[in-house]
Amino acid sequence: MKIGIACHPTHGGSGVVATELGKSLARRGHSVHFITYDVPFRLHSLEKNISVHRVKTPHYAAFKYPPHDLALANLMAKVASRYRLDVIHVHYAIPYSICAFLAKQIADHDFYVVTTLHGTDVTILGETPSLKKMIEFGINHSDAVTAVSNSLIEQTNNTFQIERPIQLIYNFVDLSEYNRQKRQDVSQKRLEFATPQEKILLHVSNFRPVKRVKDVVSVFNLIQKQIPAKLLLVGEGPELPSVKEYVDELGLTSKVLFLGKQNEVASLYSLADLFIIPSEKESFGLVAIEAMACGVPVIGSEAGGLPEVIKHGETGYLSPIGDVEDMAKHALHLLENPALHRLFSLRGLKRVKQLFSLKKIVSEYEALYRSFWSGGGVYSEQEEESFYTSS
Ligand code: GMT
């Protein structure tokens, strides 16, 4: 199949999922065309069957606001026509589903549009009056719509007048990349951050207000009063300065390490004892499955799709949003019971293998694309085979 993918190319869960999906589809023999304003950050090197088409936003004196979205739609149409794309799969409703809709009107080649909803495109932008109708239009005019959790499907249906069923396709993690590294490797790296007696707590996010990073610090503060511990904070974003101030106010400066943006996080998960995600909103929580894949139990809030990801009392614990005492109590319970911690760690990995593996989820997306031709359209298994052999 020939598949176009549009996504936010910078750091962020939706861009990660889109890029990893594209890479995996390319390895399965599909021809993948990323259509974005920048090379997706997870696309470290160009691989076979992958091309990147970058949008050039026109700058002209008449434009106070350069029309990126129109240029993107124009590029989508050009790429679809030139490479005879079968599908354009957009990640995040706005602006991508609208750009794909426009591209379909102007391209001289027809293709199907799949929109994957990732969370804030519904839960935050869907509540924004200046965008709400546009997002609803994009969803209703896609050929198929998926969402990354049941919670997000429910919220989408509650927010908009949706005229079609939304399909659940969970996020995934590549277990060949995210796994607990050998004990010796980890113990060496661990010493860079903590003594052998100290427990390591980890949080990874874009430091937006919805992530409630100060709650991470409050949970850690309660924990470190009981047992020796360090907190690693990975990521950058608008809340970073106030989180730093809060850490200083609590006198935790030497115990909280700010590691900034990291492209290679798998090894950091591997050395953590617990992962903390106390978000206000979280449609899925990709970082939670990355942690679980690395054998790290998760302490989180009950927000959005987190209860679908973290099994309370089995792979981690969930508490009401903002209840830092409850989170700290659960965290200490796990950290002080090594046998229980190990059980949670094993169960977490098992859950990821069962529900969120790359192999399983990429096959679900492939099946969705194929379903467009199940009624016998222009694309058939016959053509697909000849495409594979010629690629
Ligand atoms: O969490 C963010 O602020 C980033 C955002 C994004 O679009 O990259 O993440 C959303 O999509 C991820 C991938 O599907 C989900 O794992 C995150 O839960 C979701 N974030 C929120 O719902 C806040």
mmCIF file of C-alpha atoms and ligand atoms in Angstrom:
data_model
loop_
_atom_site.group_PDB
_atom_site.id
_atom_site.type_symbol
_atom_site.label_atom_id
_atom_site.label_comp_id
_atom_site.label_asym_id
_atom_site.label_seq_id
_atom_site.Cartn_x
_atom_site.Cartn_y
_atom_site.Cartn_z
ATOM 1 C CA MET A 1 0.000 0.000 0.000
ATOM 2 C CA LYS A 2 1.072 3.605 -0.444
ATOM 3 C CA ILE A 3 0.403 5.530 2.738
ATOM 4 C CA GLY A 4 0.813 9.224 3.523
ATOM 5 C CA ILE A 5 1.248 10.153 7.190
ATOM 6 C CA ALA A 6 0.767 13.651 8.607
ATOM 7 C CA CYS A 7 1.660 14.404 12.219
ATOM 8 C CA HIS A 8 3.226 16.892 14.580
ATOM 9 C CA PRO A 9 6.908 16.158 13.957
ATOM 10 C CA THR A 10 8.264 17.566 17.219
ATOM 11 C CA HIS A 11 8.342 15.920 20.664
ATOM 12 C CA GLY A 12 4.951 14.594 21.757
ATOM 13 C CA GLY A 13 3.068 11.333 21.957
ATOM 14 C CA SER A 14 1.021 11.712 18.775
ATOM 15 C CA GLY A 15 4.155 12.374 16.703
ATOM 16 C CA VAL A 16 5.910 9.409 18.302
ATOM 17 C CA VAL A 17 3.022 7.051 17.542
ATOM 18 C CA ALA A 18 2.686 8.328 13.947
ATOM 19 C CA THR A 19 6.399 8.015 13.264
ATOM 20 C CA GLU A 20 6.790 4.568 14.813
ATOM 21 C CA LEU A 21 3.726 3.408 12.875
ATOM 22 C CA GLY A 22 5.203 4.727 9.625
ATOM 23 C CA LYS A 23 8.564 3.070 10.285
ATOM 24 C CA SER A 24 6.902 -0.210 11.055
ATOM 25 C CA LEU A 25 4.621 -0.080 7.993
ATOM 26 C CA ALA A 26 7.682 0.616 5.835
ATOM 27 C CA ARG A 27 9.430 -2.437 7.285
ATOM 28 C CA ARG A 28 6.354 -4.461 6.355
ATOM 29 C CA GLY A 29 6.857 -3.413 2.730
ATOM 30 C CA HIS A 30 4.452 -0.485 2.449
ATOM 31 C CA SER A 31 5.573 2.723 0.836
ATOM 32 C CA VAL A 32 5.328 5.473 3.492
ATOM 33 C CA HIS A 33 5.327 9.219 2.821
ATOM 34 C CA PHE A 34 5.586 11.549 5.810
ATOM 35 C CA ILE A 35 4.050 14.928 4.964
ATOM 36 C CA THR A 36 5.096 17.405 7.670
ATOM 37 C CA TYR A 37 6.778 20.758 8.268
ATOM 38 C CA ASP A 38 9.864 19.032 9.668
ATOM 39 C CA VAL A 39 11.496 15.617 9.742
ATOM 40 C CA PRO A 40 9.734 13.715 12.558
ATOM 41 C CA PHE A 41 12.130 13.639 15.514
ATOM 42 C CA ARG A 42 11.810 9.872 15.928
ATOM 43 C CA LEU A 43 12.908 9.308 12.329
ATOM 44 C CA HIS A 44 16.586 9.172 13.187
ATOM 45 C CA SER A 45 17.675 7.999 9.748
ATOM 46 C CA LEU A 46 15.927 7.475 6.465
ATOM 47 C CA GLU A 47 14.971 3.877 6.006
ATOM 48 C CA LYS A 48 13.856 1.829 3.004
ATOM 49 C CA ASN A 49 10.329 2.641 1.746
ATOM 50 C CA ILE A 50 10.198 5.962 3.650
ATOM 51 C CA SER A 51 10.198 9.457 2.175
ATOM 52 C CA VAL A 52 9.637 12.789 3.881
ATOM 53 C CA HIS A 53 7.907 15.694 2.136
ATOM 54 C CA ARG A 54 8.357 18.975 3.967
ATOM 55 C CA VAL A 55 5.809 21.751 3.782
ATOM 56 C CA LYS A 56 7.212 25.118 2.783
ATOM 57 C CA THR A 57 4.988 27.766 4.306
ATOM 58 C CA PRO A 58 4.845 30.822 2.025
ATOM 59 C CA HIS A 59 5.920 34.096 3.585
ATOM 60 C CA TYR A 60 4.535 37.134 1.803
ATOM 61 C CA ALA A 61 4.013 40.700 2.987
ATOM 62 C CA ALA A 62 0.236 40.350 2.642
ATOM 63 C CA PHE A 63 0.147 37.554 5.211
ATOM 64 C CA LYS A 64 0.111 38.509 8.850
ATOM 65 C CA TYR A 65 -0.300 34.774 9.539
ATOM 66 C CA PRO A 66 1.541 32.565 7.007
ATOM 67 C CA PRO A 67 -0.924 29.941 5.652
ATOM 68 C CA HIS A 68 0.835 26.738 6.757
ATOM 69 C CA ASP A 69 -2.347 24.650 6.747
ATOM 70 C CA LEU A 70 -3.213 25.551 3.146
ATOM 71 C CA ALA A 71 0.327 24.829 2.036
ATOM 72 C CA LEU A 72 0.119 21.479 3.809
ATOM 73 C CA ALA A 73 -3.174 20.610 2.068
ATOM 74 C CA ASN A 74 -1.623 21.603 -1.233
ATOM 75 C CA LEU A 75 1.395 19.368 -0.552
ATOM 76 C CA MET A 76 -0.820 16.457 0.520
ATOM 77 C CA ALA A 77 -2.685 16.734 -2.794
ATOM 78 C CA LYS A 78 0.567 16.861 -4.754
ATOM 79 C CA VAL A 79 2.101 13.868 -2.963
ATOM 80 C CA ALA A 80 -1.144 11.873 -3.229
ATOM 81 C CA SER A 81 -1.331 12.513 -6.981
ATOM 82 C CA ARG A 82 2.332 11.985 -7.729
ATOM 83 C CA TYR A 83 2.749 8.766 -5.724
ATOM 84 C CA ARG A 84 -0.824 7.503 -6.197
ATOM 85 C CA LEU A 85 -1.355 7.250 -2.431
ATOM 86 C CA ASP A 86 -4.030 4.827 -1.250
ATOM 87 C CA VAL A 87 -4.466 6.373 2.186
ATOM 88 C CA ILE A 88 -3.509 9.535 4.030
ATOM 89 C CA HIS A 89 -3.449 8.810 7.756
ATOM 90 C CA VAL A 90 -3.461 11.947 9.874
ATOM 91 C CA HIS A 91 -2.540 12.033 13.545
ATOM 92 C CA TYR A 92 -4.314 14.714 15.582
ATOM 93 C CA ALA A 93 -7.565 16.128 14.242
ATOM 94 C CA ILE A 94 -6.466 19.701 13.845
ATOM 95 C CA PRO A 95 -5.280 20.897 11.384
ATOM 96 C CA TYR A 96 -4.533 17.561 9.752
ATOM 97 C CA SER A 97 -7.994 16.089 9.124
ATOM 98 C CA ILE A 98 -9.084 19.380 7.561
ATOM 99 C CA CYS A 99 -5.938 19.571 5.405
ATOM 100 C CA ALA A 100 -6.531 15.997 4.222
ATOM 101 C CA PHE A 101 -10.162 16.817 3.415
ATOM 102 C CA LEU A 102 -9.059 19.827 1.353
ATOM 103 C CA ALA A 103 -6.340 17.795 -0.356
ATOM 104 C CA LYS A 104 -8.942 15.233 -1.374
ATOM 105 C CA GLN A 105 -10.984 17.939 -3.080
ATOM 106 C CA ILE A 106 -8.072 19.234 -5.132
ATOM 107 C CA ALA A 107 -5.982 16.115 -5.863
ATOM 108 C CA ASP A 108 -6.432 14.440 -9.237
ATOM 109 C CA HIS A 109 -6.154 11.058 -7.550
ATOM 110 C CA ASP A 110 -8.563 9.681 -4.962
ATOM 111 C CA PHE A 111 -7.440 8.317 -1.595
ATOM 112 C CA TYR A 112 -8.916 7.454 1.782
ATOM 113 C CA VAL A 113 -8.457 9.622 4.866
ATOM 114 C CA VAL A 114 -7.922 8.072 8.292
ATOM 115 C CA THR A 115 -7.898 10.371 11.320
ATOM 116 C CA THR A 116 -6.461 9.214 14.620
ATOM 117 C CA LEU A 117 -7.559 11.249 17.628
ATOM 118 C CA HIS A 118 -4.848 11.504 20.257
ATOM 119 C CA GLY A 119 -6.370 13.406 23.148
ATOM 120 C CA THR A 120 -5.909 17.128 23.486
ATOM 121 C CA ASP A 121 -7.271 17.596 19.947
ATOM 122 C CA VAL A 122 -10.595 16.612 21.570
ATOM 123 C CA THR A 123 -10.272 17.291 25.285
ATOM 124 C CA ILE A 124 -8.732 20.768 25.028
ATOM 125 C CA LEU A 125 -9.123 22.050 21.442
ATOM 126 C CA GLY A 126 -12.580 20.458 21.185
ATOM 127 C CA GLU A 127 -13.674 22.836 23.938
ATOM 128 C CA THR A 128 -12.225 25.849 22.098
ATOM 129 C CA PRO A 129 -15.115 27.733 20.411
ATOM 130 C CA SER A 130 -12.911 28.972 17.554
ATOM 131 C CA LEU A 131 -12.025 25.406 16.523
ATOM 132 C CA LYS A 132 -14.837 23.150 17.727
ATOM 133 C CA LYS A 133 -16.930 23.091 14.515
ATOM 134 C CA MET A 134 -13.834 22.620 12.400
ATOM 135 C CA ILE A 135 -12.690 19.586 14.405
ATOM 136 C CA GLU A 136 -16.174 18.089 14.217
ATOM 137 C CA PHE A 137 -16.171 18.587 10.451
ATOM 138 C CA GLY A 138 -12.737 16.931 10.098
ATOM 139 C CA ILE A 139 -13.859 13.907 12.116
ATOM 140 C CA ASN A 140 -17.160 13.518 10.256
ATOM 141 C CA HIS A 141 -15.516 13.836 6.838
ATOM 142 C CA SER A 142 -12.748 11.293 7.374
ATOM 143 C CA ASP A 143 -13.245 7.846 5.831
ATOM 144 C CA ALA A 144 -12.318 6.240 9.165
ATOM 145 C CA VAL A 145 -11.615 7.606 12.619
ATOM 146 C CA THR A 146 -9.685 5.911 15.387
ATOM 147 C CA ALA A 147 -8.994 6.966 18.962
ATOM 148 C CA VAL A 148 -6.319 5.755 21.337
ATOM 149 C CA SER A 149 -8.628 4.777 24.229
ATOM 150 C CA ASN A 150 -12.266 4.047 25.035
ATOM 151 C CA SER A 151 -12.219 7.060 27.300
ATOM 152 C CA LEU A 152 -11.287 9.287 24.342
ATOM 153 C CA ILE A 153 -14.038 7.752 22.191
ATOM 154 C CA GLU A 154 -16.543 8.539 24.921
ATOM 155 C CA GLN A 155 -15.257 12.093 25.311
ATOM 156 C CA THR A 156 -15.326 12.652 21.543
ATOM 157 C CA ASN A 157 -18.947 11.529 21.383
ATOM 158 C CA ASN A 158 -19.813 13.751 24.335
ATOM 159 C CA THR A 159 -18.039 16.776 22.850
ATOM 160 C CA PHE A 160 -19.188 16.671 19.213
ATOM 161 C CA GLN A 161 -22.101 15.536 17.045
ATOM 162 C CA ILE A 162 -20.323 12.509 15.624
ATOM 163 C CA GLU A 163 -21.944 10.758 12.680
ATOM 164 C CA ARG A 164 -19.775 7.665 12.536
ATOM 165 C CA PRO A 165 -18.438 4.961 14.836
ATOM 166 C CA ILE A 166 -14.951 5.640 16.140
ATOM 167 C CA GLN A 167 -12.660 2.627 16.232
ATOM 168 C CA LEU A 168 -10.470 1.900 19.241
ATOM 169 C CA ILE A 169 -6.818 1.304 18.381
ATOM 170 C CA TYR A 170 -4.560 1.563 21.415
ATOM 171 C CA ASN A 171 -1.074 3.017 21.293
ATOM 172 C CA PHE A 172 1.898 0.702 21.151
ATOM 173 C CA VAL A 173 5.517 0.310 22.121
ATOM 174 C CA ASP A 174 8.379 -1.436 20.358
ATOM 175 C CA LEU A 175 9.496 -4.089 22.821
ATOM 176 C CA SER A 176 12.788 -4.557 21.026
ATOM 177 C CA GLU A 177 13.651 -0.987 21.991
ATOM 178 C CA TYR A 178 11.835 -0.647 25.309
ATOM 179 C CA ASN A 179 12.854 -3.472 27.629
ATOM 180 C CA ARG A 180 14.700 -3.872 30.887
ATOM 181 C CA GLN A 181 18.352 -3.822 30.022
ATOM 182 C CA LYS A 182 20.710 -6.322 31.584
ATOM 183 C CA ARG A 183 21.136 -5.714 35.301
ATOM 184 C CA GLN A 184 24.862 -4.908 35.029
ATOM 185 C CA ASP A 185 24.311 -2.259 32.282
ATOM 186 C CA VAL A 186 21.649 -0.599 34.371
ATOM 187 C CA SER A 187 23.535 -0.720 37.654
ATOM 188 C CA GLN A 188 26.473 1.155 36.113
ATOM 189 C CA LYS A 189 24.281 3.893 34.628
ATOM 190 C CA ARG A 190 22.199 4.013 37.796
ATOM 191 C CA LEU A 191 25.257 5.118 39.780
ATOM 192 C CA GLU A 192 25.359 8.294 37.666
ATOM 193 C CA PHE A 193 22.115 9.360 39.335
ATOM 194 C CA ALA A 194 21.784 7.617 42.684
ATOM 195 C CA THR A 195 23.568 5.519 45.270
ATOM 196 C CA PRO A 196 22.652 1.789 45.400
ATOM 197 C CA GLN A 197 20.533 2.490 48.516
ATOM 198 C CA GLU A 198 18.447 5.186 46.863
ATOM 199 C CA LYS A 199 15.254 4.427 44.909
ATOM 200 C CA ILE A 200 14.793 6.204 41.591
ATOM 201 C CA LEU A 201 11.475 7.763 40.608
ATOM 202 C CA LEU A 202 10.968 8.928 37.034
ATOM 203 C CA HIS A 203 8.611 11.293 35.227
ATOM 204 C CA VAL A 204 8.694 12.055 31.494
ATOM 205 C CA SER A 205 6.463 14.715 29.941
ATOM 206 C CA ASN A 206 6.230 17.962 28.011
ATOM 207 C CA PHE A 207 5.696 19.948 31.250
ATOM 208 C CA ARG A 208 2.336 21.336 30.175
ATOM 209 C CA PRO A 209 -0.152 22.262 32.949
ATOM 210 C CA VAL A 210 -2.254 19.108 32.273
ATOM 211 C CA LYS A 211 0.706 16.960 33.357
ATOM 212 C CA ARG A 212 0.633 18.353 36.941
ATOM 213 C CA VAL A 213 4.399 18.006 37.310
ATOM 214 C CA LYS A 214 4.291 19.772 40.700
ATOM 215 C CA ASP A 215 2.258 16.804 41.937
ATOM 216 C CA VAL A 216 5.153 14.566 40.894
ATOM 217 C CA VAL A 217 7.433 16.677 43.104
ATOM 218 C CA SER A 218 4.921 16.618 45.990
ATOM 219 C CA VAL A 219 4.639 12.815 45.779
ATOM 220 C CA PHE A 220 8.415 12.544 45.724
ATOM 221 C CA ASN A 221 8.714 14.902 48.707
ATOM 222 C CA LEU A 222 6.533 12.588 50.806
ATOM 223 C CA ILE A 223 8.438 9.500 49.660
ATOM 224 C CA GLN A 224 11.924 10.883 50.338
ATOM 225 C CA LYS A 225 10.893 11.678 53.935
ATOM 226 C CA GLN A 226 10.485 7.926 54.469
ATOM 227 C CA ILE A 227 13.185 6.320 52.294
ATOM 228 C CA PRO A 228 16.333 7.495 50.457
ATOM 229 C CA ALA A 229 15.336 8.429 46.899
ATOM 230 C CA LYS A 230 16.054 10.538 43.833
ATOM 231 C CA LEU A 231 13.635 11.958 41.274
ATOM 232 C CA LEU A 232 14.525 12.214 37.576
ATOM 233 C CA LEU A 233 12.461 14.679 35.538
ATOM 234 C CA VAL A 234 12.733 14.311 31.765
ATOM 235 C CA GLY A 235 11.317 16.847 29.321
ATOM 236 C CA GLU A 236 10.788 20.545 28.889
ATOM 237 C CA GLY A 237 7.789 22.808 28.608
ATOM 238 C CA PRO A 238 5.948 25.830 29.976
ATOM 239 C CA GLU A 239 5.790 24.606 33.585
ATOM 240 C CA LEU A 240 9.508 23.887 33.885
ATOM 241 C CA PRO A 241 10.501 27.195 35.601
ATOM 242 C CA SER A 242 7.737 26.972 38.218
ATOM 243 C CA VAL A 243 8.531 23.295 38.881
ATOM 244 C CA LYS A 244 12.186 24.236 39.459
ATOM 245 C CA GLU A 245 11.095 26.948 41.906
ATOM 246 C CA TYR A 246 8.853 24.484 43.722
ATOM 247 C CA VAL A 247 11.712 21.978 44.032
ATOM 248 C CA ASP A 248 13.932 24.690 45.553
ATOM 249 C CA GLU A 249 11.170 25.840 47.915
ATOM 250 C CA LEU A 250 10.813 22.297 49.251
ATOM 251 C CA GLY A 251 14.594 22.042 49.736
ATOM 252 C CA LEU A 252 14.840 19.179 47.241
ATOM 253 C CA THR A 253 17.377 20.742 44.861
ATOM 254 C CA SER A 254 20.006 18.039 45.385
ATOM 255 C CA LYS A 255 17.508 15.193 45.096
ATOM 256 C CA VAL A 256 15.637 16.189 41.936
ATOM 257 C CA LEU A 257 17.545 15.965 38.663
ATOM 258 C CA PHE A 258 16.253 17.852 35.632
ATOM 259 C CA LEU A 259 17.454 16.002 32.549
ATOM 260 C CA GLY A 260 15.749 18.133 29.874
ATOM 261 C CA LYS A 261 14.615 16.694 26.535
ATOM 262 C CA GLN A 262 16.061 13.284 25.848
ATOM 263 C CA ASN A 263 15.820 11.448 22.541
ATOM 264 C CA GLU A 264 16.896 8.139 24.032
ATOM 265 C CA VAL A 265 14.650 7.446 27.022
ATOM 266 C CA ALA A 266 14.548 3.632 26.979
ATOM 267 C CA SER A 267 17.703 3.358 29.113
ATOM 268 C CA LEU A 268 16.348 5.869 31.639
ATOM 269 C CA TYR A 269 13.162 3.843 32.156
ATOM 270 C CA SER A 270 15.311 0.756 32.704
ATOM 271 C CA LEU A 271 17.007 2.215 35.735
ATOM 272 C CA ALA A 272 13.878 3.577 37.426
ATOM 273 C CA ASP A 273 12.031 1.881 40.278
ATOM 274 C CA LEU A 274 8.735 3.699 39.739
ATOM 275 C CA PHE A 275 7.196 5.919 37.090
ATOM 276 C CA ILE A 276 4.832 8.750 38.086
ATOM 277 C CA ILE A 277 2.083 10.208 35.875
ATOM 278 C CA PRO A 278 -0.399 12.291 37.915
ATOM 279 C CA SER A 279 -2.017 14.037 34.891
ATOM 280 C CA GLU A 280 -5.200 16.109 34.892
ATOM 281 C CA LYS A 281 -6.011 14.819 31.387
ATOM 282 C CA GLU A 282 -4.401 11.848 29.649
ATOM 283 C CA SER A 283 -6.195 10.119 26.814
ATOM 284 C CA PHE A 284 -3.772 7.193 26.915
ATOM 285 C CA GLY A 285 -0.353 7.856 28.478
ATOM 286 C CA LEU A 286 2.200 6.496 26.036
ATOM 287 C CA VAL A 287 4.973 6.998 28.592
ATOM 288 C CA ALA A 288 3.158 4.624 30.977
ATOM 289 C CA ILE A 289 3.423 1.704 28.517
ATOM 290 C CA GLU A 290 7.035 2.607 27.773
ATOM 291 C CA ALA A 291 7.711 2.367 31.525
ATOM 292 C CA MET A 292 5.763 -0.897 31.887
ATOM 293 C CA ALA A 293 7.625 -2.400 28.918
ATOM 294 C CA CYS A 294 10.826 -1.667 30.838
ATOM 295 C CA GLY A 295 9.444 -3.416 33.921
ATOM 296 C CA VAL A 296 8.641 -0.232 35.850
ATOM 297 C CA PRO A 297 5.363 -0.108 37.825
ATOM 298 C CA VAL A 298 3.362 3.098 37.382
ATOM 299 C CA ILE A 299 1.782 5.403 39.965
ATOM 300 C CA GLY A 300 -0.805 7.553 38.221
ATOM 301 C CA SER A 301 -4.048 9.468 38.380
ATOM 302 C CA GLU A 302 -7.442 8.171 37.314
ATOM 303 C CA ALA A 303 -7.538 10.643 34.405
ATOM 304 C CA GLY A 304 -8.918 9.747 30.964
ATOM 305 C CA GLY A 305 -7.527 6.524 29.507
ATOM 306 C CA LEU A 306 -4.973 5.807 32.248
ATOM 307 C CA PRO A 307 -7.232 3.181 33.901
ATOM 308 C CA GLU A 308 -7.279 1.300 30.549
ATOM 309 C CA VAL A 309 -3.486 1.289 30.511
ATOM 310 C CA ILE A 310 -2.551 0.802 34.168
ATOM 311 C CA LYS A 311 -4.386 -1.995 35.953
ATOM 312 C CA HIS A 312 -4.969 -0.620 39.457
ATOM 313 C CA GLY A 313 -3.481 -2.951 42.082
ATOM 314 C CA GLU A 314 -1.823 -5.157 39.440
ATOM 315 C CA THR A 315 0.606 -3.157 37.287
ATOM 316 C CA GLY A 316 0.528 0.058 39.296
ATOM 317 C CA TYR A 317 -1.825 2.191 41.345
ATOM 318 C CA LEU A 318 -4.275 4.951 40.418
ATOM 319 C CA SER A 319 -5.444 7.752 42.685
ATOM 320 C CA PRO A 320 -7.879 10.646 42.285
ATOM 321 C CA ILE A 321 -6.356 13.593 40.385
ATOM 322 C CA GLY A 322 -4.343 15.725 42.837
ATOM 323 C CA ASP A 323 -4.377 13.217 45.703
ATOM 324 C CA VAL A 324 -0.619 13.238 46.237
ATOM 325 C CA GLU A 325 -0.856 11.601 49.692
ATOM 326 C CA ASP A 326 -2.600 8.575 48.197
ATOM 327 C CA MET A 327 -0.046 8.382 45.374
ATOM 328 C CA ALA A 328 2.857 8.565 47.849
ATOM 329 C CA LYS A 329 1.233 5.890 50.049
ATOM 330 C CA HIS A 330 0.954 3.517 47.060
ATOM 331 C CA ALA A 331 4.474 4.316 45.905
ATOM 332 C CA LEU A 332 5.955 3.585 49.341
ATOM 333 C CA HIS A 333 3.970 0.349 49.583
ATOM 334 C CA LEU A 334 5.596 -0.876 46.353
ATOM 335 C CA LEU A 335 9.081 0.441 47.095
ATOM 336 C CA GLU A 336 9.106 -1.184 50.548
ATOM 337 C CA ASN A 337 7.927 -4.568 49.244
ATOM 338 C CA PRO A 338 10.470 -5.900 46.727
ATOM 339 C CA ALA A 339 8.480 -9.093 46.042
ATOM 340 C CA LEU A 340 5.335 -7.102 45.295
ATOM 341 C CA HIS A 341 7.323 -4.661 43.179
ATOM 342 C CA ARG A 342 8.691 -7.559 41.129
ATOM 343 C CA LEU A 343 5.198 -8.996 40.663
ATOM 344 C CA PHE A 344 3.871 -5.636 39.429
ATOM 345 C CA SER A 345 6.850 -5.295 37.141
ATOM 346 C CA LEU A 346 6.231 -8.726 35.556
ATOM 347 C CA ARG A 347 2.498 -8.136 35.237
ATOM 348 C CA GLY A 348 3.112 -4.743 33.602
ATOM 349 C CA LEU A 349 5.341 -6.275 30.975
ATOM 350 C CA LYS A 350 2.808 -9.048 30.365
ATOM 351 C CA ARG A 351 0.033 -6.491 29.910
ATOM 352 C CA VAL A 352 2.091 -4.526 27.395
ATOM 353 C CA LYS A 353 2.849 -7.707 25.436
ATOM 354 C CA GLN A 354 -0.826 -8.664 25.395
ATOM 355 C CA LEU A 355 -2.423 -5.319 24.592
ATOM 356 C CA PHE A 356 0.091 -2.751 23.420
ATOM 357 C CA SER A 357 2.755 -4.471 21.339
ATOM 358 C CA LEU A 358 3.876 -2.912 18.078
ATOM 359 C CA LYS A 359 3.148 -6.136 16.193
ATOM 360 C CA LYS A 360 -0.467 -6.291 17.366
ATOM 361 C CA ILE A 361 -1.348 -2.635 16.917
ATOM 362 C CA VAL A 362 0.350 -2.067 13.562
ATOM 363 C CA SER A 363 -1.606 -5.075 12.252
ATOM 364 C CA GLU A 364 -4.811 -3.409 13.465
ATOM 365 C CA TYR A 365 -3.996 -0.256 11.471
ATOM 366 C CA GLU A 366 -3.133 -2.363 8.410
ATOM 367 C CA ALA A 367 -6.448 -4.214 8.716
ATOM 368 C CA LEU A 368 -8.260 -0.882 8.922
ATOM 369 C CA TYR A 369 -6.623 0.372 5.709
ATOM 370 C CA ARG A 370 -7.440 -2.914 3.971
ATOM 371 C CA SER A 371 -11.072 -2.719 5.043
ATOM 372 C CA PHE A 372 -11.561 0.152 2.557
ATOM 373 C CA TRP A 373 -11.186 -2.322 -0.269
ATOM 374 C CA SER A 374 -13.104 -5.197 1.305
ATOM 375 C CA GLY A 375 -16.145 -4.301 -0.801
ATOM 376 C CA GLY A 376 -14.005 -4.730 -3.951
ATOM 377 C CA GLY A 377 -12.735 -1.274 -4.880
ATOM 378 C CA VAL A 378 -9.784 -0.131 -6.967
ATOM 379 C CA TYR A 379 -7.294 -1.671 -4.563
ATOM 380 C CA SER A 380 -7.183 -5.482 -4.290
ATOM 381 C CA GLU A 381 -4.993 -8.134 -2.677
ATOM 382 C CA GLN A 382 -3.758 -8.951 -6.182
ATOM 383 C CA GLU A 383 -2.458 -5.430 -6.708
ATOM 384 C CA GLU A 384 -1.022 -5.401 -3.199
ATOM 385 C CA GLU A 385 1.069 -8.503 -3.860
ATOM 386 C CA SER A 386 2.470 -7.119 -7.066
ATOM 387 C CA PHE A 387 3.318 -3.908 -5.180
ATOM 388 C CA TYR A 388 5.223 -5.861 -2.515
ATOM 389 C CA THR A 389 7.247 -7.798 -5.060
ATOM 390 C CA SER A 390 8.153 -4.722 -7.032
ATOM 391 C CA SER A 391 9.223 -2.607 -4.000
HETATM 392 O O1 GMT B 1 0.365 14.741 26.232
HETATM 393 C C1 GMT B 1 0.605 15.660 25.463
HETATM 394 O O2 GMT B 1 0.546 16.821 25.826
HETATM 395 C C2 GMT B 1 1.046 15.363 24.069
HETATM 396 C C3 GMT B 1 -0.070 14.736 23.299
HETATM 397 C C4 GMT B 1 0.290 14.681 21.844
HETATM 398 O O3 GMT B 1 -0.571 14.935 21.049
HETATM 399 O O4 GMT B 1 1.411 14.386 21.473
HETATM 400 O O5 GMT B 1 -0.295 13.431 23.830
HETATM 401 C C5 GMT B 1 -1.556 12.859 23.567
HETATM 402 O O6 GMT B 1 -1.341 11.797 22.645
HETATM 403 C C6 GMT B 1 -0.569 10.707 23.136
HETATM 404 C C7 GMT B 1 -0.404 9.682 22.017
HETATM 405 O O7 GMT B 1 -1.629 9.151 21.624
HETATM 406 C C8 GMT B 1 -1.246 10.088 24.373
HETATM 407 O O8 GMT B 1 -0.469 9.017 24.878
HETATM 408 C C9 GMT B 1 -1.383 11.159 25.451
HETATM 409 O O9 GMT B 1 -2.101 10.605 26.537
HETATM 410 C C10 GMT B 1 -2.152 12.362 24.900
HETATM 411 N N1 GMT B 1 -2.118 13.447 25.877
HETATM 412 C C11 GMT B 1 -3.198 13.881 26.529
HETATM 413 O O10 GMT B 1 -4.310 13.395 26.380
HETATM 414 C C12 GMT B 1 -2.974 15.005 27.477
#
